[in-house]
Amino acid sequence: MRLLGELAPEAGRRSLTIRWEEGLTLERLVFRIAEAEPRLRRWLLDEKDQINPSVMASLGGVVYDPHWEGSTLVPPEQEVLLLLAMEGG
Amino acid sequence: MNGFTGKLLRVDLTQGTCFSEAWPIEDLFPRFLGGAGMGAKFLWDEVDPNVDALGPENRLYFFTGPLTGSGLQSCCRFEVTAKSPLTGILGEANCGGFWGPELKFAGFDGVVLMGISPKPVYLWIHDGHAELRPADHLWGSDTVETTARLKEEVGESKARVMSIGQAGERLVRIAGVVDDEGRTAARTGLGAVMGSKRLKAIITRGKERLQPASKELLQTVLKRVRDQVKNNVGIESLRKYGTAGGVEGTHAVGDMPIKNWTVGSWTEGAQKLSGQLMAETILTGNHTCYACPITCKRDVMVPSGPFATPKSHGPEYETIAAFGSGLLNPSLELVAKANHLCTLYGLDTISTGGVIAMAVEAFEAGLISKEQAGGLDLRWGNAEAHLDLLEQIGRAEGLGKLFGQGVRAAAAALGAGTERMAIHTKGLELPYHDPRAHTGLAVNYATSNRGACHLQALTHQVDRGSTFPEIGILEKTNRFDPSGHVDEVVKTQHVSILVDSLGLCRFPLGRMAFTLSDMADGLSAVTGTHWTVQSLMSAAERIFQLKRAWNVRAGVRRETDSLPERVLTLALEGGTGGHLPDLERQLSTYYSLRGWDADGRPGRATLEAIGLQDVAAALHP
């Protein structure tokens, strides 16, 4: 499963390969990325080490909210796009 | 009273006179705070809702807030208020930068503009004095040229300017008032009100500095806010990418309107419009407002090509959506050019994008002929034609003369089914956040006092994780909740009123780098009067209901608390997943919370309970 992270400004567009496992949920995926990439941690997790409420995930073009839909199962061979859904102005 | 100069500048443009008056700030401040609150109060007291918005009886108010220029972070803003020529109801627009603080340093809390000058003039305010000077030589100039010439003429390179361009001069209903760095008090056509008074510009310069009542308390708040700004992810993103940094995320959740609100997904386009891409291409730097550590403002330049743009104030998210996704133009260069033209002409970018989108849709549907279009090939993605129409709007020429009146007027003139393409509420073109992606926006847009406005409540931010624990908003809300979480709408409408009345910026607030407690403590420190979050929210409710009351007298009813049919019924693919807001359900709950009758009129008991006895008597004779 490959992850695309358009998340941390200093990281720009980046690609990570995360090993898929049976029962991998969206919530667990975000935490795995935060563990694998310390530089992304402070963008993915808030000061209480919970998922930053502004993080959104696109799986196959469908957008999920990890806060409300963290139990969504991530299929194998799935490209995931993480976004920090900061609002405009 | 600390936080105020205690003086108001009244300008009788008909007579050509200026006079300074001491105003009853001890009575007005506790009830109406400043800024937008004062604008609403003065509008209620001095302007009949039935006057001609472009006639001599309308008044144009510029009010700072008690925190404007206080030195507290991001407290630089001021409000412009009048009857709107675009909507026919309360018109107001907020602006940052340096002009607001400079007005205070020049000795005035606000400016009241009355009547109509027989000839073009500008207003020069400096160190407690004010005078009207001829502006015939400036009439017809764009705002950038006007600013440069005025600073030279008064001999003050550090003076601050608010001016109108040709759009305001020619009474284009979507004209705004532009500051000397390209920020605009944009919405509701107040540039046309200024143009109707033949007032080209207001230039200010002052050397006074206001002292807070408690330096010690202010410093405590300053340190607290500084620590909250530091390492704040949202603030960092704003600093690096501006509000444009949210383009791809906003698009992904279906919140970025596309092709005049008819399409739900445009990934390849959104990727070419992001703030991140801007930083790699046309961005030359960033700048900030008075006393603001965020530096969210963009400087951009397009050195060559069809969209060549000199170094200038860069586009925000709304402008990118207006000229980018709204018109299917996947080009930051084009957006930068359009943004710069709007600055020069003095146009509201949100409304301008909205009217052009309607024109394109109508042309593509064969409802505007090639002859009517004057040779413009108004197709989706035909950027050159869009820019040509923009310039026509700025000069009130050709097809631009019609569309510069706003989508509601254009639809009324064209008929033939163009009404469904006119995306507005109460005549104000919708901003570029979609109630189909954040259902709370539905009732917010429908009830915002100036027409559809994403800034009047903050529930789409709460949907993305912003919290306001002091008022019971403790966690992220579900953006598809069909109830629209109306309770949060009401509370955050009050928060927005506080921001616009006190003179601070909502950006640090929305990212939890500046809290409501900071607001209360900061106001206490500056003014020397004791404020709590609760007392602030009470004042905010009073201001909101006062605005609504004026609007009711101007004709606002439940039937006008509406949304375009397309937004309520057209389900889209993409990030909204086909969700639609249930406005009727939300409105019923909202009216109950607000204490309004079935037609949207504030009840007598509701108004009397918040100290608006005179308003209650007027609405319930």
XYZ file of C-alpha atoms in Angstrom:
710
model
C 0.000 0.000 0.000
C 1.425 3.294 -0.966
C 0.746 6.547 0.775
C 0.937 9.953 -0.750
C 1.362 12.699 1.786
C 0.455 16.216 0.731
C 0.436 17.057 4.352
C 3.393 18.836 5.875
C 4.398 21.963 4.027
C 8.057 21.393 4.522
C 7.722 17.896 3.188
C 5.875 18.940 0.083
C 4.514 16.055 -1.906
C 6.016 12.848 -0.663
C 5.428 9.174 -1.049
C 5.740 6.480 1.577
C 5.281 2.770 1.373
C 3.521 1.349 4.383
C 3.276 -2.383 4.795
C -0.326 -3.447 4.718
C -1.700 -5.819 7.316
C -4.991 -7.562 7.825
C -7.465 -5.320 9.627
C -5.567 -2.099 9.009
C -7.924 0.789 9.745
C -7.672 4.388 8.663
C -7.014 5.502 12.208
C -4.264 2.956 12.677
C -2.743 3.972 9.364
C -2.427 7.602 10.442
C -0.676 6.561 13.631
C 1.660 4.219 11.688
C 2.663 7.117 9.440
C 3.268 9.380 12.411
C 5.540 6.693 13.884
C 7.374 6.144 10.628
C 7.890 9.817 9.845
C 8.647 11.943 12.916
C 8.679 15.078 10.812
C 5.039 14.469 9.911
C 4.016 13.633 13.444
C 3.233 17.172 14.570
C 1.018 17.693 11.561
C -0.812 14.398 11.932
C -1.234 14.374 15.689
C -2.246 17.114 18.065
C -0.695 17.987 21.427
C -2.637 15.141 23.032
C -1.243 12.653 20.493
C -4.640 12.216 18.908
C -5.260 12.582 15.194
C -5.257 16.250 14.182
C -8.914 17.070 13.529
C -8.003 18.711 10.231
C -6.579 15.509 8.741
C -8.669 14.014 5.973
C -7.939 10.912 3.893
C -8.812 10.077 0.341
C -9.036 6.367 -0.466
C -9.589 5.715 -4.116
C -11.078 9.177 -4.587
C -13.537 8.914 -1.707
C -12.808 11.250 1.174
C -12.965 9.939 4.714
C -12.734 11.739 7.998
C -10.464 9.766 10.379
C -12.148 11.433 13.337
C -15.569 10.038 12.508
C -14.614 7.150 10.254
C -11.366 5.935 11.742
C -12.563 2.324 11.774
C -12.772 2.265 7.971
C -10.721 -0.652 6.712
C -7.945 0.141 4.271
C -7.784 -2.417 1.464
C -4.462 -3.832 0.237
C -2.788 -2.222 -2.783
C -4.566 1.003 -1.903
C -3.222 4.465 -2.600
C -4.090 6.837 0.210
C -3.866 10.607 0.002
C -3.651 12.454 3.264
C -4.623 16.089 3.382
C -4.656 18.763 6.003
C -8.088 20.210 5.358
C -7.427 23.746 6.461
C -10.241 25.979 5.419
C -9.763 28.889 3.127
C -10.745 32.405 3.922
C -11.819 55.813 28.001
C -8.746 53.782 27.121
C -8.947 51.963 23.813
C -10.748 54.890 22.217
C -9.726 58.391 21.212
C -13.191 59.596 22.204
C -13.621 61.463 18.954
C -15.708 60.784 15.884
C -15.130 62.601 12.596
C -18.322 63.663 10.850
C -18.007 64.765 7.257
C -20.837 66.613 5.512
C -19.914 66.096 1.875
C -22.811 68.205 0.625
C -21.611 71.227 2.577
C -17.951 70.346 2.285
C -17.373 70.490 6.028
C -15.657 68.265 8.577
C -16.197 68.386 12.305
C -14.929 66.380 15.205
C -17.402 65.397 17.891
C -16.981 63.791 21.254
C -19.178 60.758 21.212
C -20.880 59.012 24.171
C -18.463 56.117 24.243
C -19.056 55.280 27.918
C -22.658 54.512 27.060
C -22.179 52.954 23.640
C -19.095 50.802 24.168
C -20.500 48.417 26.816
C -23.515 47.731 24.602
C -22.115 47.821 21.067
C -18.340 47.475 21.542
C -17.045 49.151 18.359
C -16.443 48.262 14.728
C -19.382 46.337 13.306
C -21.416 46.885 16.479
C -21.090 50.652 16.227
C -21.837 50.537 12.526
C -25.080 48.709 13.242
C -26.030 51.102 16.036
C -25.401 54.210 13.965
C -27.213 52.714 10.978
C -30.215 52.017 13.196
C -30.191 55.536 14.657
C -29.392 57.542 11.529
C -30.403 55.734 8.319
C -33.941 54.867 7.267
C -33.849 51.398 5.677
C -35.938 52.688 2.778
C -33.480 55.338 1.552
C -31.764 55.085 -1.803
C -28.465 53.350 -1.092
C -26.747 55.623 -3.624
C -28.550 58.748 -2.524
C -27.579 61.513 -0.089
C -29.535 60.046 2.820
C -27.411 56.923 3.024
C -24.409 57.235 5.300
C -21.078 55.466 5.070
C -19.419 54.559 8.353
C -15.823 53.534 9.032
C -15.460 52.267 12.614
C -12.427 50.880 14.385
C -12.763 48.655 17.444
C -11.309 49.192 20.935
C -8.557 46.650 20.184
C -7.623 48.158 16.820
C -4.117 49.496 17.060
C -3.763 48.396 20.701
C -0.637 46.359 19.972
C -2.339 43.074 20.804
C -1.503 40.505 18.134
C -3.559 40.662 14.930
C -5.700 43.565 16.195
C -5.711 45.961 13.273
C -9.108 45.693 11.688
C -12.027 48.064 11.070
C -15.554 47.826 9.684
C -17.271 49.757 6.898
C -21.082 49.956 7.124
C -23.918 51.447 5.062
C -27.109 50.407 3.335
C -25.922 48.156 0.512
C -26.767 49.093 -3.083
C -26.273 45.451 -4.069
C -28.609 43.802 -1.587
C -30.824 46.635 -0.334
C -30.183 45.530 3.248
C -27.407 46.124 5.762
C -24.079 46.321 4.015
C -20.814 45.786 5.802
C -17.261 44.874 4.973
C -14.218 44.336 7.170
C -10.622 45.140 6.383
C -7.198 44.617 7.941
C -3.875 46.207 7.212
C -2.773 49.535 8.680
C -5.470 52.074 7.872
C -7.568 51.323 10.974
C -4.721 51.827 13.463
C -3.589 54.925 11.563
C -7.055 56.457 11.902
C -6.807 56.052 15.665
C -3.294 57.445 15.694
C -4.714 60.413 13.794
C -7.139 60.981 16.647
C -10.417 59.401 15.572
C -12.318 56.208 16.411
C -14.439 56.433 13.309
C -15.571 58.462 10.324
C -19.179 59.240 9.381
C -19.701 60.281 5.757
C -22.937 62.121 4.991
C -24.501 63.651 1.897
C -22.988 63.906 -1.571
C -20.157 66.161 -2.664
C -20.912 68.318 -5.723
C -17.467 67.452 -7.095
C -14.964 64.629 -6.557
C -13.021 65.038 -3.334
C -10.676 63.159 -1.050
C -10.506 63.335 2.726
C -7.177 64.035 4.403
C -7.079 63.173 8.117
C -3.958 63.953 10.093
C -3.147 64.516 13.752
C -6.605 65.539 14.885
C -7.452 67.544 11.786
C -9.451 66.754 8.676
C -10.090 68.503 5.384
C -11.728 67.772 2.074
C -9.588 68.420 -0.978
C -10.412 68.384 -4.706
C -9.991 65.018 -6.423
C -10.983 65.827 -10.010
C -7.424 65.024 -11.070
C -7.720 61.562 -9.518
C -11.152 60.638 -10.805
C -10.724 57.818 -13.276
C -7.472 56.585 -11.723
C -7.023 53.090 -10.422
C -6.464 52.496 -6.723
C -2.709 51.898 -7.001
C -2.116 55.123 -8.901
C -4.455 56.996 -6.556
C -2.538 55.798 -3.513
C 0.835 56.817 -4.919
C -0.310 60.254 -6.031
C -2.086 61.018 -2.770
C 0.903 60.146 -0.612
C 3.018 62.447 -2.739
C 0.415 65.195 -2.690
C 0.095 65.303 1.097
C 3.807 64.784 1.527
C 3.506 61.714 3.756
C 4.961 58.508 2.376
C 3.801 56.607 5.463
C 0.193 57.740 5.258
C -2.461 55.062 4.798
C -5.100 55.182 2.098
C -8.517 53.680 1.449
C -9.690 54.439 -2.098
C -12.074 53.447 -4.819
C -11.259 52.681 -8.435
C -13.342 53.191 -11.535
C -15.824 50.573 -10.361
C -16.807 52.613 -7.315
C -16.831 55.838 -9.318
C -19.208 54.294 -11.854
C -21.477 52.880 -9.155
C -20.790 49.251 -9.971
C -22.808 47.433 -7.327
C -20.029 44.965 -6.523
C -17.372 47.612 -5.958
C -15.283 47.667 -2.787
C -12.901 50.036 -1.048
C -9.190 49.178 -1.373
C -6.320 49.917 0.984
C -2.812 50.983 0.012
C -1.529 47.399 -0.110
C -4.356 45.735 -2.017
C -6.588 44.579 0.807
C -10.242 45.332 0.186
C -13.339 46.073 2.219
C -14.985 44.146 -0.518
C -18.426 42.765 0.099
C -21.862 44.339 -0.415
C -20.867 47.124 -2.820
C -19.762 49.799 -0.356
C -17.308 51.115 -2.957
C -20.326 52.228 -4.960
C -21.710 54.052 -1.910
C -18.396 55.890 -1.608
C -18.484 56.644 -5.328
C -22.045 57.933 -5.094
C -20.751 60.472 -2.567
C -17.962 61.438 -4.999
C -15.422 60.587 -2.336
C -12.349 59.147 -4.069
C -10.244 58.319 -1.039
C -9.549 58.758 2.651
C -5.869 59.233 3.521
C -4.770 59.228 7.148
C -1.615 59.860 9.102
C -1.183 60.219 12.828
C 1.488 60.165 15.511
C -0.592 59.512 18.626
C -0.225 56.170 20.368
C -2.966 54.859 22.604
C -2.053 53.547 26.031
C -3.789 50.541 27.590
C -5.417 50.881 30.961
C -3.288 48.005 32.296
C 0.076 47.432 30.670
C 0.731 44.508 32.978
C -2.418 42.618 32.009
C -1.886 43.392 28.331
C 1.636 42.006 28.484
C 0.305 38.848 30.118
C -2.129 38.374 27.254
C 0.540 39.199 24.669
C 2.847 36.485 26.056
C 0.059 33.945 26.210
C -0.969 34.557 22.595
C 2.655 34.473 21.483
C 3.072 31.021 23.001
C -0.140 29.854 21.344
C 0.978 31.102 17.928
C 4.353 29.427 18.206
C 4.431 25.914 16.695
C 0.750 26.144 15.777
C 0.321 23.988 12.685
C -2.495 26.056 11.250
C -0.611 29.317 11.714
C 2.495 27.804 10.113
C 0.486 26.793 7.088
C -0.963 30.288 6.776
C 2.474 31.819 7.015
C 3.935 29.608 4.340
C 0.997 29.286 1.955
C -1.654 31.819 2.924
C -5.264 30.735 2.851
C -4.431 29.213 -0.550
C -2.693 26.456 1.385
C -6.120 24.974 1.982
C -7.117 24.661 -1.685
C -6.492 20.948 -2.183
C -7.877 19.986 1.213
C -10.952 22.105 0.684
C -11.467 20.626 -2.760
C -11.037 17.090 -1.453
C -13.913 17.448 0.998
C -16.165 18.897 -1.682
C -16.103 22.387 -0.216
C -14.646 24.173 -3.230
C -17.381 25.167 -5.688
C -16.625 24.262 -9.285
C -18.153 25.470 -12.542
C -20.727 27.742 -10.923
C -21.544 25.213 -8.218
C -22.489 22.421 -10.644
C -19.551 20.003 -10.363
C -18.218 18.133 -7.346
C -14.685 17.165 -8.277
C -11.831 18.696 -10.316
C -8.690 17.199 -8.903
C -6.359 18.076 -11.749
C -7.502 21.676 -11.593
C -7.250 22.020 -7.832
C -3.678 20.738 -7.922
C -2.750 23.609 -10.239
C -4.303 26.215 -7.940
C -2.809 25.348 -4.577
C -0.886 27.618 -2.250
C 1.888 25.050 -2.229
C 2.271 25.406 -6.015
C 2.035 29.193 -5.664
C 5.022 29.077 -3.324
C 7.038 27.219 -5.965
C 6.040 29.484 -8.852
C 4.671 33.031 -8.656
C 5.215 33.844 -4.961
C 7.862 36.520 -4.357
C 7.365 36.991 -0.634
C 4.822 37.601 2.058
C 3.775 40.502 4.260
C 1.522 41.153 7.170
C -0.899 43.519 8.858
C -0.281 45.854 11.800
C 0.896 43.930 14.871
C 0.268 40.541 13.292
C 2.873 37.757 13.595
C 1.209 35.473 11.043
C 2.300 37.129 7.765
C -0.408 35.359 5.753
C -0.435 37.910 2.939
C 1.084 36.908 -0.395
C 3.258 38.913 -2.753
C 3.160 37.546 -6.291
C 4.449 38.387 -9.730
C 3.922 36.935 -13.194
C 6.813 38.336 -15.229
C 5.564 37.560 -18.718
C 2.939 35.868 -20.808
C -0.750 36.526 -21.341
C -1.341 36.915 -17.590
C 1.676 39.082 -16.821
C 1.159 40.807 -13.473
C 3.480 43.252 -11.703
C 4.564 42.494 -8.159
C 1.339 42.849 -6.224
C -0.884 41.571 -3.452
C -1.545 37.912 -4.181
C -4.777 35.951 -4.258
C -6.481 34.366 -1.262
C -8.446 31.115 -1.318
C -11.752 32.818 -2.153
C -10.253 34.568 -5.160
C -8.621 31.351 -6.350
C -11.955 29.582 -6.193
C -13.763 32.529 -7.802
C -11.556 32.756 -10.901
C -10.073 29.260 -10.836
C -12.449 26.431 -9.990
C -15.574 28.559 -10.414
C -14.691 29.222 -14.057
C -12.606 26.097 -14.794
C -9.356 28.047 -15.168
C -6.529 25.822 -13.841
C -4.008 28.650 -13.707
C -2.543 30.552 -10.769
C -1.152 33.081 -13.236
C -4.636 33.843 -14.472
C -5.962 34.132 -10.929
C -3.134 36.508 -9.992
C -3.973 38.684 -12.975
C -7.684 38.718 -12.159
C -6.928 39.517 -8.532
C -4.721 42.435 -9.546
C -7.365 43.806 -11.911
C -9.930 43.654 -9.114
C -7.513 45.631 -6.928
C -7.027 48.266 -9.622
C -10.725 48.677 -10.381
C -11.763 48.186 -6.759
C -13.950 45.103 -7.135
C -15.077 42.368 -4.757
C -13.363 39.236 -6.093
C -16.038 36.885 -4.716
C -18.904 38.718 -6.395
C -16.925 39.335 -9.575
C -16.160 35.644 -9.934
C -19.797 34.850 -9.240
C -21.196 37.201 -11.871
C -18.718 36.015 -14.508
C -19.611 32.384 -13.769
C -23.272 33.194 -14.271
C -22.477 34.987 -17.525
C -20.481 32.009 -18.793
C -23.164 29.515 -17.868
C -25.844 31.631 -19.521
C -23.749 32.072 -22.657
C -22.963 28.354 -22.865
C -26.685 27.632 -22.503
C -27.515 30.016 -25.346
C -29.324 32.439 -23.051
C -26.894 35.242 -23.856
C -26.327 35.738 -27.558
C -22.984 36.483 -29.146
C -24.338 39.905 -29.945
C -25.281 40.535 -26.342
C -21.833 39.337 -25.306
C -20.289 41.939 -27.584
C -17.988 39.449 -29.197
C -16.784 37.840 -25.986
C -16.494 34.054 -26.268
C -17.672 33.305 -22.764
C -16.863 29.632 -22.371
C -15.678 27.642 -19.403
C -11.914 27.880 -19.174
C -11.600 30.695 -21.728
C -9.574 32.874 -19.393
C -8.976 35.725 -21.824
C -12.692 36.240 -22.254
C -13.202 36.125 -18.487
C -10.588 38.842 -18.012
C -12.165 40.954 -20.746
C -15.530 40.730 -19.027
C -13.881 41.564 -15.687
C -12.518 44.784 -17.168
C -15.917 45.617 -18.624
C -17.419 45.136 -15.164
C -14.782 47.429 -13.690
C -15.624 50.139 -16.209
C -19.393 49.457 -16.275
C -19.266 48.942 -20.027
C -20.798 46.454 -22.441
C -22.081 43.263 -20.896
C -20.138 44.226 -17.778
C -22.559 47.037 -17.148
C -25.330 44.490 -16.553
C -23.331 41.935 -14.612
C -21.709 44.565 -12.443
C -25.155 44.993 -10.882
C -24.838 41.517 -9.353
C -26.301 38.140 -10.264
C -29.753 38.901 -8.876
C -30.179 42.007 -11.027
C -28.659 40.271 -14.047
C -31.095 37.376 -13.736
C -34.014 39.753 -13.352
C -32.997 41.532 -16.557
C -32.236 38.422 -18.600
C -34.984 36.092 -17.362
C -35.330 32.966 -19.500
C -34.291 30.640 -16.728
C -31.087 32.442 -15.779
C -32.418 32.688 -12.229
C -31.155 29.171 -11.517
C -27.621 30.326 -12.445
C -27.708 33.288 -10.055
C -26.000 31.942 -6.939
C -26.826 34.398 -4.166
C -28.674 34.889 -0.915
C -30.425 38.216 -0.444
C -28.544 39.486 -3.498
C -25.039 38.760 -2.185
C -23.129 36.243 -4.286
C -22.235 33.152 -2.278
C -18.637 32.844 -1.046
C -16.680 29.763 -2.024
C -17.560 27.321 0.705
C -20.305 24.818 -0.032
C -23.193 23.995 2.325
C -23.316 20.579 0.678
C -19.901 19.897 2.272
C -20.618 21.584 5.601
C -24.322 21.554 6.350
C -24.095 24.247 9.049
C -23.204 26.720 6.301
C -26.777 26.425 5.012
C -28.519 28.118 7.917
C -25.540 30.449 8.380
C -25.690 31.717 4.808
C -29.450 32.036 4.983
C -29.423 34.139 8.158
C -26.177 36.131 7.869
C -27.067 39.774 8.205
C -25.291 40.967 5.073
C -26.348 38.115 2.823
C -24.504 34.822 2.271
C -21.272 34.995 4.221
C -18.922 32.225 5.381
C -17.338 34.582 7.904
C -20.480 35.211 9.918
C -20.326 31.811 11.639
C -17.406 29.439 12.067
C -19.062 26.032 11.987
C -17.131 24.859 8.938
C -14.026 25.429 11.045
C -15.571 23.495 13.919
C -16.225 20.708 11.396
C -12.465 20.655 10.802
C -11.526 20.617 14.445
C -11.561 24.166 15.783
C -12.987 24.309 19.284
C -14.267 27.107 21.500
C -14.370 25.445 24.929
C -15.350 28.632 26.774
C -18.731 28.556 25.019
C -19.244 24.811 25.119
C -17.912 23.887 21.675
C -15.618 21.117 22.801
C -15.045 18.879 19.845
C -15.124 18.540 16.129
C -18.597 18.327 14.621
C -19.902 16.059 11.880
C -20.012 18.154 8.732
C -22.878 16.129 7.284
C -25.091 16.331 10.365
C -28.510 17.156 8.853
C -29.428 19.257 11.866
C -26.706 21.672 10.802
C -25.629 21.864 14.472
C -27.582 25.077 14.729
C -26.561 25.732 18.307
C -22.939 26.052 17.164
C -24.064 28.302 14.301
C -25.665 30.750 16.729
C -22.683 30.722 19.081
C -20.096 31.210 16.352
C -22.165 33.944 14.706
C -21.696 35.771 17.986
C -17.974 35.007 17.979
C -17.719 36.521 14.497
C -19.524 39.638 15.651
C -17.004 40.010 18.458
C -14.121 39.748 16.011
C -15.642 42.380 13.712
C -16.626 44.697 16.540
C -13.428 44.609 18.575
C -11.019 44.891 15.644
C -9.169 41.594 15.654
C -8.589 39.022 12.951
C -10.451 35.725 12.879
C -7.483 33.751 11.486
C -5.675 33.147 14.805
C -9.033 32.629 16.498
C -10.089 29.925 14.075
C -6.808 28.103 14.568
C -7.041 28.364 18.357
C -3.995 30.581 18.651
C -6.140 33.398 20.095
C -8.974 32.354 22.378
C -12.157 33.978 23.625
C -10.520 34.307 27.033
C -7.639 36.181 25.395
C -10.238 38.435 23.798
C -11.924 39.167 27.140
C -8.658 39.690 28.990
C -7.239 41.798 26.175
C -10.282 44.030 26.131
C -10.166 44.370 29.920
C -6.493 45.284 29.759
C -6.951 47.883 27.041
C -10.109 49.582 28.284
C -9.790 49.151 32.046
C -13.310 47.727 32.223
C -13.937 44.164 33.276
C -14.999 41.730 30.576
C -15.678 38.015 30.603
C -16.440 35.649 27.758
C -20.057 35.652 28.897
C -20.386 39.426 28.868
C -18.808 39.542 25.432
C -21.249 36.974 24.077
C -24.173 38.953 25.522
C -23.010 42.074 23.706
C -22.600 40.044 20.520
C -26.152 38.776 20.693
C -27.400 42.333 21.124
C -25.497 43.453 18.028
C -26.713 40.490 15.961
C -30.355 41.116 16.850
C -29.985 44.846 16.143
C -28.696 44.097 12.659
C -31.546 41.663 12.083
C -34.066 44.245 13.272
C -32.779 46.845 10.808
C -32.932 44.244 8.062
C -36.504 43.317 8.978
C -37.403 46.966 8.497
C -35.593 46.756 5.135
C -37.807 43.829 4.086
C -36.015 40.682 5.247
C -38.394 37.820 5.988
C -38.296 34.034 6.225
C -38.747 33.751 2.476
C -35.519 35.716 1.993
C -33.644 33.471 4.440
C -32.962 31.139 1.573
C -30.311 29.458 -0.525
C -30.055 28.987 -4.289
C -32.079 26.011 -5.461
C -28.951 24.418 -6.924
C -27.241 24.277 -3.534
C -30.281 22.675 -1.927
C -31.158 20.150 -4.610
C -28.175 19.348 -6.848
C -26.296 16.431 -5.328
C -22.675 16.207 -6.447
C -20.056 13.517 -6.736
C -16.725 13.997 -4.996
C -16.117 15.027 -1.426
C -19.753 15.771 -0.535
C -20.769 12.214 -1.359
C -24.110 13.465 -2.596
C -25.126 15.079 0.717
C -27.629 17.963 0.662
C -28.482 20.389 3.475
C -31.978 20.449 5.024
C -32.428 24.198 5.320
C -36.075 24.189 6.347
C -35.371 21.944 9.295
C -32.361 24.056 10.301
C -34.298 27.325 9.999
C -37.076 26.186 12.293
C -34.590 25.265 15.003
C -32.628 28.452 14.395
C -35.650 30.734 14.672
C -36.586 29.062 17.942
C -33.093 29.550 19.362
C -33.069 33.176 18.237
C -36.468 34.025 19.699
C -37.903 35.010 16.319
C -41.459 34.558 15.090
C -42.358 32.346 12.152
C -41.499 35.124 9.718
C -38.053 35.741 11.137
C -38.837 38.866 13.138
C -37.142 39.132 16.568
C -39.798 38.985 19.274
C -40.525 41.869 21.609
C -39.483 39.898 24.678
C -36.287 38.767 22.938
C -35.262 42.336 22.191
C -36.246 43.760 25.555
C -34.316 41.042 27.365
C -31.088 42.236 25.763
C -31.676 45.929 26.356
C -33.071 46.877 22.956
C -36.318 48.418 24.196
C -36.355 51.064 21.489
C -35.842 48.441 18.796
C -38.619 46.307 20.263
C -40.983 49.258 20.175
C -40.095 49.991 16.547
C -40.618 46.406 15.384
C -43.734 45.849 17.496
C -45.641 49.181 17.473
